[in-house]
Short mmCIF file of C-alpha atoms in Angstrom, two decimals:
data_model
loop_
_atom_site.label_atom_id
_atom_site.label_comp_id
_atom_site.label_asym_id
_atom_site.label_seq_id
_atom_site.Cartn_x
_atom_site.Cartn_y
_atom_site.Cartn_z
CA MET A 657 -33.64 40.10 -34.74
CA ALA A 658 -31.24 42.92 -35.67
CA LEU A 659 -29.08 44.40 -32.91
CA SER A 660 -26.85 47.46 -32.84
CA LEU A 661 -24.60 49.14 -30.29
CA ASP A 662 -25.61 52.29 -28.48
CA PRO A 663 -23.28 55.14 -29.62
CA GLU A 664 -21.97 55.73 -26.10
CA ILE A 665 -21.12 52.04 -25.71
CA ALA A 666 -19.48 52.00 -29.14
CA GLU A 667 -17.36 55.00 -28.13
CA ALA A 668 -16.24 53.25 -24.92
CA LEU A 669 -15.43 50.10 -26.88
CA ALA A 670 -13.42 51.92 -29.55
CA PRO A 671 -9.96 51.30 -27.98
CA MET A 672 -10.73 47.60 -27.56
CA ALA A 673 -12.24 47.33 -31.03
CA GLY A 674 -9.10 48.84 -32.55
CA ALA A 675 -6.85 46.40 -30.72
CA MET A 676 -9.02 43.45 -31.80
CA ALA A 677 -9.46 44.52 -35.43
CA ASP A 678 -6.74 42.30 -36.89
CA ALA A 679 -6.59 39.68 -34.13
CA THR A 680 -7.44 36.03 -34.65
CA PRO A 681 -9.42 34.56 -31.73
CA PRO A 682 -7.37 31.94 -29.87
CA ALA A 683 -8.56 28.34 -29.89
CA VAL A 684 -10.21 26.75 -26.88
CA GLY A 685 -7.55 25.99 -24.28
CA ASP A 686 -4.98 28.48 -25.61
CA ILE A 687 -4.01 30.35 -22.42
CA GLU A 688 -0.92 32.14 -23.78
CA GLY A 689 -2.81 33.25 -26.88
CA ARG A 690 -5.46 34.87 -24.72
CA ARG A 691 -2.88 36.62 -22.58
CA ALA A 692 -1.21 38.01 -25.70
CA LEU A 693 -4.57 39.13 -27.13
CA TRP A 694 -6.37 40.48 -24.09
CA GLU A 695 -3.72 42.28 -22.04
CA PRO A 696 -3.06 44.96 -24.73
CA ILE A 697 -6.84 45.40 -25.08
CA ILE A 698 -7.31 45.90 -21.33
CA ASN A 699 -4.38 48.31 -21.29
CA GLY A 700 -5.88 50.28 -24.19
CA ALA A 701 -9.25 50.51 -22.45
CA GLY A 702 -7.68 51.53 -19.14
CA THR A 703 -5.59 54.33 -20.64
CA ALA A 704 -8.25 55.65 -23.04
CA GLN A 705 -9.10 58.32 -20.45
CA PRO A 706 -6.69 60.39 -18.38
CA ILE A 707 -5.68 59.14 -14.95
CA PRO A 708 -6.88 61.60 -12.28
CA ALA A 709 -4.14 63.73 -10.78
CA ASP A 710 -5.77 63.74 -7.33
CA VAL A 711 -5.15 60.00 -6.72
CA GLN A 712 -1.94 58.73 -5.07
CA THR A 713 -0.68 55.13 -4.89
CA SER A 714 1.66 53.16 -2.64
CA GLU A 715 2.92 49.57 -2.77
CA HIS A 716 2.39 47.02 -0.01
CA HIS A 717 3.16 43.32 0.39
CA THR A 718 1.96 40.43 2.49
CA THR A 719 2.65 36.70 2.71
CA ALA A 720 0.12 34.01 1.78
CA GLY A 721 -0.36 30.83 3.80
CA ASP A 722 1.98 28.87 1.51
CA GLY A 723 4.73 31.48 1.84
CA ALA A 724 4.13 33.28 -1.46
CA ARG A 725 4.62 37.07 -1.54
CA ILE A 726 1.45 38.98 -2.51
CA THR A 727 1.76 42.47 -4.02
CA MET A 728 -0.98 45.04 -3.31
CA ARG A 729 -1.44 48.64 -4.46
CA TRP A 730 -3.20 51.24 -2.28
CA TYR A 731 -5.08 54.10 -4.00
CA THR A 732 -6.17 57.21 -2.09
CA LYS A 733 -7.73 60.52 -3.12
CA ASP A 734 -6.13 63.75 -1.94
CA GLY A 735 -8.17 65.36 0.83
CA ALA A 736 -10.72 62.52 1.09
CA ALA A 737 -12.19 62.01 4.57
CA PRO A 738 -11.25 58.73 6.30
CA GLY A 739 -13.91 56.04 6.55
CA PRO A 740 -14.70 53.16 4.19
CA ALA A 741 -12.34 51.24 1.91
CA VAL A 742 -12.61 48.71 -0.93
CA LEU A 743 -10.59 45.56 -1.65
CA PHE A 744 -10.44 45.33 -5.47
CA PHE A 745 -9.77 42.27 -7.68
CA HIS A 746 -9.02 42.76 -11.37
CA GLY A 747 -10.64 40.85 -14.21
CA GLY A 748 -9.11 38.48 -16.73
CA GLY A 749 -10.96 35.18 -16.51
CA TYR A 750 -8.55 34.05 -13.76
CA ILE A 751 -5.97 33.43 -16.52
CA PHE A 752 -4.64 36.88 -17.53
CA GLY A 753 -4.35 40.46 -16.31
CA HIS A 754 -2.39 42.13 -13.52
CA ILE A 755 -2.77 45.19 -11.31
CA ASP A 756 -0.72 47.51 -13.58
CA LEU A 757 -3.35 47.19 -16.31
CA PHE A 758 -6.07 48.49 -13.98
CA ASP A 759 -4.39 51.66 -12.68
CA GLY A 760 -6.65 53.83 -14.84
CA PRO A 761 -10.05 52.33 -13.91
CA ILE A 762 -9.26 52.10 -10.19
CA SER A 763 -7.89 55.65 -10.08
CA ARG A 764 -11.07 56.92 -11.70
CA TYR A 765 -13.24 54.97 -9.24
CA VAL A 766 -11.29 56.41 -6.31
CA SER A 767 -11.36 59.96 -7.70
CA ALA A 768 -15.11 59.80 -8.37
CA SER A 769 -16.10 58.25 -5.04
CA GLY A 770 -13.42 59.39 -2.60
CA VAL A 771 -13.19 55.81 -1.29
CA PRO A 772 -9.64 54.33 -1.13
CA MET A 773 -9.02 50.97 -2.77
CA LEU A 774 -6.49 48.16 -2.33
CA SER A 775 -5.83 46.29 -5.59
CA VAL A 776 -4.51 42.73 -5.23
CA GLN A 777 -2.08 40.87 -7.50
CA TYR A 778 -3.53 37.41 -6.93
CA ARG A 779 -1.92 34.39 -8.59
CA ARG A 780 -3.47 33.23 -11.86
CA ALA A 781 -4.61 29.92 -13.26
CA PRO A 782 -3.66 27.45 -14.68
CA GLU A 783 -0.27 27.78 -12.98
CA HIS A 784 -2.12 28.37 -9.70
CA PRO A 785 -5.60 26.76 -9.83
CA PHE A 786 -8.38 27.08 -7.26
CA PRO A 787 -8.21 27.65 -4.32
CA THR A 788 -4.89 29.55 -4.61
CA PRO A 789 -6.32 32.79 -6.12
CA LEU A 790 -9.08 32.90 -3.50
CA GLU A 791 -6.62 32.24 -0.67
CA ASP A 792 -4.55 35.17 -1.94
CA ALA A 793 -7.71 37.29 -1.79
CA TYR A 794 -8.44 36.15 1.75
CA THR A 795 -4.87 36.98 2.79
CA ALA A 796 -5.30 40.51 1.40
CA LEU A 797 -8.60 40.92 3.25
CA ARG A 798 -6.98 39.96 6.54
CA TRP A 799 -4.08 42.37 5.84
CA LEU A 800 -6.45 45.26 5.15
CA HIS A 801 -8.32 44.65 8.39
CA ALA A 802 -5.07 44.34 10.35
CA HIS A 803 -3.79 47.68 8.96
CA ALA A 804 -7.09 49.57 9.12
CA ALA A 805 -5.94 51.94 11.87
CA GLU A 806 -2.67 52.66 10.08
CA LEU A 807 -4.49 53.42 6.82
CA GLY A 808 -7.19 55.49 8.51
CA ILE A 809 -10.15 53.32 7.54
CA ASP A 810 -13.10 51.88 9.43
CA PRO A 811 -12.79 48.06 9.59
CA ASP A 812 -16.58 47.81 9.76
CA ARG A 813 -16.88 49.56 6.37
CA ILE A 814 -14.59 47.48 4.18
CA GLY A 815 -16.18 46.25 0.96
CA VAL A 816 -14.99 43.91 -1.79
CA MET A 817 -15.21 44.73 -5.47
CA GLY A 818 -14.11 43.28 -8.79
CA ASP A 819 -14.94 42.96 -12.46
CA SER A 820 -15.33 39.73 -14.43
CA ALA A 821 -13.17 37.12 -12.68
CA GLY A 822 -12.47 39.70 -9.99
CA GLY A 823 -16.20 40.03 -9.41
CA GLY A 824 -16.50 36.27 -9.03
CA MET A 825 -13.57 36.29 -6.62
CA ALA A 826 -15.15 39.08 -4.56
CA ALA A 827 -18.38 37.06 -4.32
CA GLY A 828 -16.48 33.89 -3.45
CA LEU A 829 -14.52 35.78 -0.80
CA THR A 830 -17.71 36.83 0.98
CA ILE A 831 -18.75 33.16 1.15
CA LEU A 832 -15.31 32.10 2.39
CA ALA A 833 -15.24 34.84 5.03
CA ARG A 834 -18.67 33.71 6.23
CA GLU A 835 -17.46 30.12 6.49
CA ARG A 836 -14.37 31.15 8.47
CA GLY A 837 -16.12 33.63 10.74
CA GLY A 838 -14.52 36.78 9.30
CA PRO A 839 -12.99 39.23 8.69
CA LYS A 840 -16.10 41.33 8.22
CA ILE A 841 -17.12 42.46 4.73
CA ALA A 842 -19.57 45.37 4.59
CA ARG A 843 -20.63 45.11 0.94
CA GLN A 844 -19.89 43.29 -2.31
CA ILE A 845 -19.76 45.28 -5.55
CA LEU A 846 -19.71 42.90 -8.52
CA LEU A 847 -19.15 44.22 -12.04
CA MET A 848 -20.20 41.73 -14.76
CA PRO A 849 -18.98 38.96 -12.44
CA MET A 850 -17.78 35.52 -13.54
CA LEU A 851 -19.90 33.27 -11.34
CA ASP A 852 -20.87 29.95 -12.96
CA ASP A 853 -18.62 27.22 -14.34
CA ARG A 854 -21.55 25.45 -15.99
CA THR A 855 -20.94 27.25 -19.27
CA THR A 856 -23.28 26.82 -22.20
CA THR A 857 -21.67 25.42 -25.35
CA THR A 858 -24.31 26.59 -27.82
CA PRO A 859 -23.70 30.18 -28.97
CA ASP A 860 -26.68 32.44 -29.59
CA PRO A 861 -26.19 33.66 -33.20
CA HIS A 862 -27.92 36.97 -32.43
CA ILE A 863 -25.64 37.83 -29.52
CA ALA A 864 -22.34 36.11 -30.32
CA PRO A 865 -21.08 38.87 -32.70
CA TYR A 866 -21.32 41.48 -29.93
CA VAL A 867 -19.81 39.70 -26.94
CA LEU A 868 -16.33 40.59 -25.73
CA TRP A 869 -15.91 37.49 -23.57
CA SER A 870 -16.79 34.62 -25.88
CA TYR A 871 -18.07 31.11 -25.38
CA ASP A 872 -14.61 29.75 -26.16
CA ASP A 873 -13.09 32.04 -23.53
CA SER A 874 -15.36 30.57 -20.85
CA LEU A 875 -14.63 27.04 -22.05
CA THR A 876 -10.94 27.85 -21.58
CA ALA A 877 -11.00 29.79 -18.31
CA TRP A 878 -13.10 27.56 -16.08
CA PRO A 879 -11.12 24.36 -16.74
CA ALA A 880 -7.92 26.35 -16.20
CA LEU A 881 -9.18 27.34 -12.74
CA LEU A 882 -10.98 24.12 -11.73
CA GLY A 883 -9.38 21.41 -13.85
CA GLU A 884 -11.52 18.37 -14.60
CA ALA A 885 -14.00 19.38 -11.89
CA ALA A 886 -15.31 22.27 -14.04
CA GLY A 887 -18.99 21.80 -14.80
CA GLY A 888 -19.26 18.78 -12.53
CA PRO A 889 -21.22 18.27 -9.29
CA ASP A 890 -18.36 18.89 -6.84
CA VAL A 891 -17.51 22.54 -7.47
CA PRO A 892 -17.93 24.61 -4.26
CA ALA A 893 -19.70 27.97 -4.14
CA THR A 894 -16.45 29.66 -3.15
CA ALA A 895 -15.14 28.77 -6.63
CA ALA A 896 -18.37 29.35 -8.59
CA PRO A 897 -20.72 31.53 -6.48
CA ALA A 898 -23.71 30.78 -8.72
CA ARG A 899 -23.77 27.36 -7.01
CA LEU A 900 -24.58 29.04 -3.69
CA GLU A 901 -27.56 27.48 -1.90
CA ASP A 902 -27.85 29.64 1.24
CA ALA A 903 -27.12 33.39 1.09
CA THR A 904 -27.87 33.99 4.77
CA GLY A 905 -25.30 36.19 6.45
CA LEU A 906 -23.64 37.47 3.27
CA PRO A 907 -23.09 41.22 2.88
CA PRO A 908 -25.43 43.34 0.73
CA ALA A 909 -24.59 43.23 -2.98
CA TYR A 910 -24.60 45.62 -5.89
CA ILE A 911 -24.35 43.67 -9.15
CA GLU A 912 -23.70 45.29 -12.51
CA VAL A 913 -24.93 42.95 -15.25
CA GLY A 914 -22.85 43.08 -18.43
CA GLN A 915 -25.11 43.74 -21.42
CA LEU A 916 -22.36 42.38 -23.66
CA ASP A 917 -22.38 39.11 -21.75
CA LEU A 918 -26.06 38.31 -22.24
CA PHE A 919 -25.32 34.70 -23.17
CA ARG A 920 -24.70 34.05 -19.47
CA ASP A 921 -27.37 33.93 -16.76
CA GLU A 922 -25.07 33.43 -13.78
CA ASP A 923 -25.37 37.07 -12.70
CA THR A 924 -29.13 36.72 -12.36
CA ALA A 925 -28.99 33.24 -10.79
CA TYR A 926 -26.63 34.39 -8.04
CA ALA A 927 -28.52 37.65 -7.56
CA THR A 928 -31.82 35.81 -7.19
CA LYS A 929 -30.44 33.84 -4.25
CA LEU A 930 -29.09 37.01 -2.65
CA SER A 931 -32.38 38.79 -3.24
CA ARG A 932 -34.37 36.02 -1.55
CA ALA A 933 -32.08 36.40 1.47
CA GLY A 934 -32.63 40.17 1.49
CA ARG A 935 -29.05 40.94 0.41
CA ILE A 936 -29.92 43.04 -2.66
CA PRO A 937 -30.74 46.64 -1.63
CA PRO A 938 -33.45 48.35 -3.71
CA ALA A 939 -32.07 50.40 -6.57
CA PRO A 940 -32.40 54.18 -6.04
CA ARG A 941 -35.16 56.03 -7.89
CA ARG A 942 -34.05 58.63 -10.39
CA PRO A 943 -35.97 61.58 -11.91
CA ALA A 944 -35.40 60.28 -15.43
CA ARG A 945 -36.23 56.60 -15.77
CA VAL A 946 -35.42 54.94 -19.05
CA ARG A 947 -36.48 51.78 -20.83
CA LEU A 948 -35.64 50.32 -24.20
CA HIS A 949 -38.51 50.34 -26.67
CA ARG A 950 -38.00 48.63 -30.02
CA LEU A 951 -34.26 49.31 -29.75
CA HIS A 952 -34.97 53.06 -29.56
CA LEU A 953 -35.31 55.43 -26.63
CA ARG A 954 -38.16 57.93 -26.51
CA CYS A 955 -38.83 60.78 -24.12
CA ARG A 956 -42.12 61.76 -22.51
CA PRO A 957 -43.20 63.07 -19.09
CA PRO A 958 -43.73 60.56 -16.27
CA ARG A 959 -47.26 59.34 -15.77
CA HIS A 960 -47.86 61.37 -12.63
CA ARG A 961 -47.26 64.59 -14.63
CA ARG A 962 -49.55 63.79 -17.53
CA PRO A 963 -52.80 65.83 -17.58
CA ARG A 964 -55.85 63.92 -16.48
CA PRO A 965 -59.44 64.67 -17.49
CA GLY A 966 -61.33 66.55 -14.78
CA PRO A 967 -64.68 65.45 -13.29
CA GLU A 968 -67.82 66.02 -15.31
CA VAL A 969 -69.73 69.07 -13.96
CA ASP A 970 -73.28 70.17 -14.81
CA LEU A 971 -72.94 73.82 -15.95
CA SER A 972 -76.52 74.34 -17.08
CA ARG A 973 -77.45 76.54 -14.13
CA HIS A 974 -74.43 78.81 -14.77
CA ARG A 975 -75.03 79.37 -18.49
CA ALA A 976 -77.50 82.21 -17.96
CA ARG A 977 -74.82 84.25 -16.21
CA SER A 978 -71.97 83.31 -18.50
CA PRO A 979 -70.29 86.05 -20.62
CA CYS A 980 -71.23 84.19 -23.78
CA ALA A 981 -74.92 84.23 -22.85
CA ALA A 982 -74.79 88.01 -22.46
CA GLY A 983 -73.12 88.45 -25.82
CA GLU A 984 -69.69 89.09 -24.33
CA VAL A 985 -67.11 86.91 -25.89
CA ARG A 986 -63.84 86.74 -24.02
CA LYS A 987 -60.73 84.98 -25.16
CA PRO A 988 -59.30 82.53 -22.68
CA ALA A 989 -56.10 83.61 -21.05
CA THR A 990 -53.09 82.04 -22.68
CA GLN A 991 -50.75 80.02 -20.56
CA ALA A 992 -47.08 79.39 -21.19
CA ALA A 993 -46.41 75.85 -22.35
CA PRO A 994 -44.76 73.79 -19.63
CA ALA A 995 -41.05 73.20 -20.07
CA PRO A 996 -40.27 69.73 -21.38
CA THR A 997 -39.15 67.28 -18.75
CA PRO A 998 -35.36 66.77 -18.96
CA CYS A 999 -34.21 63.33 -20.01
CA ALA A 1000 -31.02 61.79 -18.65
CA MET A 1001 -30.27 60.08 -21.96
CA ALA A 1002 -30.69 63.22 -24.10
CA PRO A 1003 -27.00 63.56 -25.02
CA LEU A 1004 -27.13 60.24 -26.88
CA GLY A 1005 -29.24 61.68 -29.66
CA HIS A 1006 -31.83 58.89 -29.53
CA ARG A 1007 -35.56 59.10 -29.24
CA GLN A 1008 -36.15 58.50 -25.59
CA GLU A 1009 -38.81 57.60 -23.09
CA GLN A 1010 -39.07 58.25 -19.37
CA THR A 1011 -40.74 55.27 -17.78
CA GLU A 1012 -39.56 52.56 -15.45
CA ALA A 1013 -35.85 51.65 -15.43
CA PRO A 1014 -34.91 48.49 -17.36
CA ARG A 1015 -34.55 45.62 -14.94
CA GLY A 1016 -33.77 41.95 -15.21
CA ARG A 1017 -34.87 39.18 -12.90
CA ALA A 1018 -34.52 39.90 -9.17
CA GLY A 1019 -35.16 43.59 -9.93
CA LEU A 1020 -31.55 44.34 -10.86
CA PRO A 1021 -30.70 47.40 -12.95
CA ARG A 1022 -28.97 46.49 -16.20
CA ARG A 1023 -25.84 48.41 -17.12
CA ALA A 1024 -23.29 48.37 -19.96
CA ALA A 1025 -20.24 46.22 -19.38
CA SER A 1026 -17.95 48.45 -21.40
CA THR A 1027 -18.27 51.43 -19.07
CA SER A 1028 -17.09 49.45 -16.06
CA MET A 1029 -14.20 47.85 -17.99
CA ALA A 1030 -12.89 51.32 -18.82
CA GLY A 1031 -13.53 52.58 -15.29
CA ARG A 1032 -16.04 55.13 -16.57
CA LEU A 1033 -18.67 56.71 -14.39
CA PRO A 1034 -21.19 58.42 -16.73
CA GLY A 1035 -23.87 60.57 -15.21
CA ARG A 1036 -26.60 57.98 -15.49
CA MET A 1037 -24.55 55.19 -13.81
CA PRO A 1038 -24.27 55.91 -10.05
CA ALA A 1039 -21.56 53.31 -9.41
CA ALA A 1040 -19.53 55.86 -7.48
CA GLN A 1041 -22.43 56.26 -5.06
CA HIS A 1042 -22.34 52.54 -4.32
CA LEU A 1043 -18.66 52.77 -3.44
CA ILE A 1044 -19.49 55.00 -0.50
CA LEU A 1045 -20.11 52.24 2.00
CA THR A 1046 -22.69 53.68 4.34
#
């Protein structure tokens, strides 16, 4: 089976591809090698687009339960109405990354949605294994609730959000907050989340050349976070949310499945449990609905607009009075051809088709991981709408 990248995805991946062109993948277990490789790539992706001028930042600090000082960065849009807020956790497999690398993506999310965000510098593994990163996240959640009035936000409309490891941490935080009776979380927004420590060790040869986060990366990151417990029977759902058994009482979730991480099924496994508990809201309908068809996209009107044959009518009794019967031949009136139905994917230059949206198990819309890593909000991806926590 031959695969190729969509041109828009390839364009978004260009900064990362350039940084990785001459890089040698680190061996399994090489933490420092991954930090040296990935942090310039994340920085290149985050700065590939301009940072919006209408977003302001301020620094805040709090103290974790063990006395450690936690740095947080608050992003607000000029003139935005007060209301909801988001607690954001950056990606990096729990082993690399820091809040400075994600200034660009978070600023673009805030500018596009108008929702302020608090980015958290949680401590990383293996120097600080589980549960330290999650406890840092919980400390930040409590701080945001305690300062809600000062920041002008509604404590009942605070959501959690993150990409990759940050998405897994956001999901784990909702479980931890449920176990501890609060603080309240209104929604979880998970971008290509890292959810399951039971990592497969057999690469798919069709997909492996296209993945950004490799099999070896997972085999390095999970043991760094969980130690010898990784993959075993005693890992709690707060560490690996895909192990969740009961999703009752968790906040509604929006999950963006990374198409470049198709070798993992943890997104779908976790989402299925949330869906069964009624925690996955239905995806909004759009005028242009797209599906992949033989790796091409084609465009045609929706079914309800296609002409249908009319009922069969017996016209024999009208023929005697018809113009043709009297020798009068009239040309039928010409009608203007209907305008073609617009297609949301038209700018990509592909053949396209308007049918049902592509969905995985549990009815989840599939999205491209690269757009969320760069903080992009293209017209067909309504992530900004999900940030408005209604």
